[in-house]
Amino acid sequence: MSFEYFKYKGVNFSHGSYTDETLTFAENEFQVLDDDVYIVTYPKSGTNWMIEILSLLRTKGDPTWCNNVPIWLRSPWYETIEGQSQIKDVLCPRVLTSHLPFHIFAKSFFKSKAKIIYVMRNPKDILVSLFYFSKMLSLYKDPKTFPEFFEDFLQGNVLYNSWFDHVKGWMQMKDNSNFFFITYEELCKDLRNSVIKICEFLGKDLDDSQIDLVVKHSSFNVMKENKMSNYTLIPQDFMDQTKGSFMRKGITGDWKNHFTEAQIEHFDEVYEENMKYLNMSFSWD
Ligand code: PPS
């Protein structure tokens, strides 16, 4: 079973977890607090990895909280039906999550001192990760074939619309002091150094051994075994674990195992066309 999509301000959402009311609330009425931290991402960019890292930073590397409380309760998606009912129980200072594009993010954020950590990932790897995840999660339309999904992704005909628009929208914030962006690729390449940079942005003071613990407990293998973080607790009719695994591969460059030469060429053309005015380069360029 998969839910139908509807549009809110031009963006695709799924009836499974969103309504016009929750989105209107998220955009216009939700009260951001000055000490909030938001993890903002396009889907499959490393959202949950960042939740795990920030959860471990809160406990200075002690994994007890991560091992006992589901990841979605530690840092709910504030725009979803479930997330909005869970927020009241979130520990302060709150760490909340969102996939919302820039133009419909909480208006109150822009008058606050709250912080955003924006995680980006090579869109080719996002496409592959999202293809497999869409087969499992009822929130997403079941992708028929890889070539069809490939086109849908490039045209933004997916949940939360186009990766290109998401990134271009949020990059308007890139020079703001309360906005920090990091890539999935950086996390993979040097997790320890990435954790140190995140601590600096958040003003967190952890010693070397505490940082080591954060790195250890947020590794792919540890998260994959942690049922509070690997999404195996989600009911089958919402996330069908027989069709895949949320903690799928956790690597960079898996697109090379999926794209044909023609798809690489087509993707690169669309990428160039969409990103040429951004004046930024990324490790995957
Ligand atoms: S979601 O559904 O949008 O919230 O997904 P998101 O958490 O953004 O991204 C899921 C992908 O991140 C990978 N992942 C990790 N990679 C490396 N290390 C760690 N610790 C980690 N945790 C999650 C996860 O495996 C998904 O990527 P793929 O490529 O599908 O494996």
XYZ file of C-alpha atoms and ligand atoms in Angstrom:
316
model
C 0.000 0.000 0.000
C 1.232 3.501 -0.713
C -0.409 6.841 0.013
C -1.440 9.399 -2.589
C 0.442 12.686 -2.820
C -1.057 16.143 -2.494
C 0.478 19.559 -2.968
C 1.103 22.194 -0.334
C 2.399 25.435 -1.850
C 3.535 23.513 -4.902
C 5.427 20.816 -2.975
C 4.484 17.104 -2.972
C 3.512 15.596 0.375
C 1.989 12.227 1.215
C -1.369 11.748 2.922
C 0.348 9.152 5.146
C 2.053 11.681 7.402
C 0.949 15.160 6.403
C -2.180 17.246 6.098
C -2.758 20.798 4.973
C -3.316 21.650 8.634
C -0.010 20.190 9.905
C 1.871 21.970 7.140
C 0.085 25.282 7.688
C 0.847 24.930 11.393
C 4.500 24.068 10.687
C 4.927 27.045 8.425
C 2.902 29.744 10.143
C 2.121 28.905 13.749
C 4.885 26.678 15.058
C 6.947 28.513 17.670
C 10.678 28.059 17.246
C 12.623 28.530 20.486
C 15.930 30.408 20.562
C 17.857 27.381 21.774
C 16.337 24.956 19.237
C 18.557 23.152 16.757
C 17.024 21.939 13.474
C 18.462 19.171 11.336
C 17.248 20.049 7.857
C 17.765 17.768 4.874
C 16.428 16.572 1.592
C 15.398 12.920 2.227
C 18.170 10.284 2.248
C 20.936 12.825 2.841
C 22.039 11.494 6.227
C 19.259 12.905 8.416
C 19.216 10.059 10.920
C 22.993 9.903 11.085
C 22.942 13.548 12.174
C 20.183 12.848 14.718
C 22.345 10.087 16.202
C 25.400 12.363 16.316
C 23.466 15.178 18.045
C 21.848 12.700 20.458
C 25.314 11.469 21.429
C 26.635 15.013 21.743
C 23.857 15.717 24.246
C 24.975 12.764 26.400
C 28.700 13.366 25.805
C 29.062 10.061 24.006
C 27.066 7.900 26.440
C 24.896 5.657 24.209
C 22.232 4.862 26.845
C 19.711 7.368 25.476
C 20.261 6.216 21.874
C 19.901 2.610 22.973
C 16.617 3.177 24.768
C 14.618 5.837 22.948
C 13.593 5.562 19.274
C 15.411 8.009 17.060
C 12.175 9.626 15.827
C 11.183 10.478 19.417
C 14.570 11.986 20.185
C 14.254 14.384 17.264
C 10.801 14.351 15.623
C 10.057 15.737 12.172
C 8.203 18.879 13.202
C 6.096 19.091 10.004
C 4.518 15.619 10.280
C 1.317 14.525 12.006
C 3.247 12.152 14.300
C 6.063 14.623 14.899
C 3.718 17.376 16.013
C 2.203 15.103 18.650
C 5.655 14.001 19.849
C 7.256 17.428 20.221
C 5.778 18.103 23.663
C 7.912 15.266 25.104
C 11.175 16.306 23.443
C 14.038 17.177 25.790
C 15.132 20.817 25.896
C 17.128 22.283 24.303
C 15.199 20.686 21.465
C 16.767 19.060 18.445
C 14.084 18.805 15.759
C 14.193 17.480 12.244
C 12.697 18.645 8.964
C 12.721 17.876 5.268
C 10.884 21.106 4.443
C 12.158 23.293 1.629
C 13.331 26.774 2.561
C 10.253 28.644 1.335
C 7.846 26.849 3.655
C 10.050 26.454 6.737
C 8.735 27.834 10.051
C 8.382 31.595 9.728
C 9.242 32.041 13.415
C 12.697 30.553 12.800
C 13.718 33.648 10.884
C 13.042 35.847 13.919
C 14.838 33.516 16.328
C 18.385 32.657 17.360
C 17.786 28.951 16.682
C 20.331 27.036 14.612
C 20.124 24.848 11.547
C 22.424 22.016 10.520
C 21.779 21.288 6.841
C 23.101 17.936 5.625
C 23.651 17.480 1.890
C 24.582 14.410 -0.124
C 25.567 13.621 -3.678
C 22.156 13.615 -5.410
C 23.141 10.568 -7.460
C 23.487 8.560 -4.253
C 20.287 10.092 -2.892
C 18.467 8.920 -6.010
C 19.632 5.337 -5.469
C 18.931 5.373 -1.727
C 15.471 6.873 -2.308
C 14.666 4.315 -4.997
C 15.160 1.440 -2.554
C 13.547 3.233 0.363
C 10.459 4.066 -1.705
C 9.841 0.363 -2.146
C 9.724 -0.109 1.637
C 7.968 2.971 2.984
C 4.255 3.340 2.350
C 4.610 7.123 2.524
C 6.275 7.025 -0.878
C 4.782 5.983 -4.192
C 6.117 2.572 -5.118
C 8.709 3.178 -7.851
C 7.985 0.990 -10.828
C 11.367 0.675 -12.510
C 14.723 2.348 -11.919
C 14.613 4.253 -15.259
C 11.141 5.623 -14.455
C 12.177 6.631 -10.951
C 15.330 8.207 -12.355
C 13.233 10.586 -14.489
C 10.809 11.327 -11.658
C 13.718 12.273 -9.407
C 15.308 14.565 -11.983
C 11.981 16.294 -12.558
C 11.227 16.661 -8.863
C 8.239 14.415 -9.255
C 8.872 12.862 -5.823
C 8.013 13.614 -2.215
C 9.420 17.033 -1.219
C 9.965 17.829 -4.936
C 13.322 18.542 -6.524
C 16.670 18.049 -4.815
C 17.984 20.978 -6.845
C 15.330 23.365 -5.539
C 15.807 22.152 -1.962
C 19.544 22.793 -2.048
C 19.298 26.094 -3.904
C 16.637 27.299 -1.494
C 18.594 26.470 1.641
C 21.909 27.702 0.294
C 20.478 31.217 0.570
C 21.286 30.777 4.265
C 24.862 29.643 3.776
C 26.501 32.809 5.093
C 24.274 33.149 8.156
C 25.998 32.484 11.460
C 23.139 30.293 12.710
C 23.351 28.017 9.646
C 25.900 25.240 9.216
C 26.048 22.848 6.331
C 27.957 19.641 5.972
C 27.897 16.808 3.478
C 27.297 13.115 3.942
C 30.560 12.647 2.064
C 32.475 14.664 4.691
C 30.885 12.604 7.448
C 31.972 9.416 5.665
C 35.477 10.685 4.980
C 36.306 12.015 8.417
C 33.578 11.530 10.996
C 35.760 12.626 13.905
C 36.673 15.935 12.350
C 33.057 16.456 11.286
C 31.919 15.899 14.870
C 34.470 18.465 16.063
C 33.138 21.013 13.540
C 29.561 20.338 14.664
C 30.623 20.859 18.298
C 32.180 24.194 17.366
C 29.001 25.322 15.624
C 26.823 24.278 18.555
C 29.216 25.568 21.212
C 29.612 22.110 22.727
C 32.697 21.298 24.718
C 33.513 17.600 24.634
C 36.902 16.130 25.475
C 38.788 13.765 23.149
C 37.500 10.572 24.716
C 33.910 11.828 24.589
C 34.318 12.687 20.906
C 35.688 9.177 20.327
C 32.534 7.762 21.909
C 30.291 9.902 19.689
C 32.182 8.649 16.622
C 32.037 5.038 17.764
C 28.333 4.971 18.577
C 27.228 6.859 15.453
C 29.072 4.532 13.083
C 27.050 2.722 10.434
C 27.612 -0.704 11.987
C 26.576 0.370 15.473
C 23.469 2.197 14.211
C 22.539 -0.752 12.015
C 22.475 -3.010 15.090
C 20.615 -0.524 17.286
C 16.894 -1.220 17.021
C 16.168 2.279 18.358
C 17.952 3.731 15.330
C 17.560 1.211 12.510
C 13.778 1.590 12.061
C 13.033 -2.114 12.557
C 10.516 -1.110 15.266
C 8.269 0.566 12.668
C 5.135 -1.490 11.900
C 5.323 -3.617 8.762
C 2.401 -1.912 7.012
C 4.241 1.431 7.214
C 7.769 0.210 6.513
C 8.042 -3.210 4.917
C 11.312 -4.660 6.197
C 11.003 -7.637 3.846
C 11.639 -5.266 0.936
C 14.864 -3.741 2.207
C 16.623 -2.145 5.118
C 16.675 1.474 6.282
C 20.377 1.085 7.119
C 21.001 -0.128 3.577
C 24.667 0.395 2.577
C 25.864 3.632 4.144
C 28.488 4.326 1.488
C 29.326 6.973 -1.090
C 29.308 6.260 -4.811
C 26.738 3.464 -4.956
C 25.222 5.301 -7.949
C 28.106 3.877 -10.004
C 26.560 0.437 -9.566
C 23.192 1.647 -10.883
C 23.537 4.355 -13.547
C 24.049 3.571 -17.239
C 26.394 5.746 -19.303
C 23.365 7.474 -20.826
C 21.889 8.130 -17.378
C 25.165 9.620 -16.132
C 25.253 11.972 -19.109
C 21.608 12.968 -18.708
C 21.957 13.479 -14.945
C 25.044 15.646 -15.411
C 23.259 17.838 -17.958
C 20.276 18.406 -15.672
C 22.611 19.008 -12.720
C 24.644 21.588 -14.611
C 21.532 23.366 -15.864
C 20.062 23.570 -12.370
C 23.183 24.369 -10.383
C 25.126 26.695 -12.675
C 24.061 29.907 -10.959
C 24.681 28.679 -7.428
C 28.395 29.403 -7.608
C 29.307 26.637 -5.215
C 31.216 23.456 -5.783
C 30.814 20.221 -3.901
C 33.002 17.175 -3.454
C 30.892 15.214 -5.967
C 31.169 17.830 -8.761
S 15.439 9.669 5.642
O 14.521 8.512 5.420
O 15.245 10.673 4.595
O 15.337 10.225 6.956
O 16.882 9.019 5.434
P 18.278 9.634 5.897
O 18.508 9.327 7.326
O 18.392 11.047 5.465
O 19.302 8.820 4.990
C 19.389 7.414 5.014
C 20.720 7.056 4.390
O 21.763 7.347 5.337
C 22.495 6.157 5.585
N 23.004 6.178 6.966
C 24.317 6.145 7.263
N 25.404 6.103 6.477
C 26.614 6.037 7.086
N 26.775 6.009 8.433
C 25.701 6.050 9.250
N 25.881 6.018 10.569
C 24.399 6.124 8.672
N 23.145 6.172 9.168
C 22.310 6.203 8.115
C 21.494 5.040 5.326
O 22.132 3.802 5.166
C 20.833 5.564 4.053
O 21.711 5.509 2.928
P 21.801 4.279 1.909
O 22.630 4.775 0.772
O 20.412 3.937 1.497
O 22.482 3.179 2.663
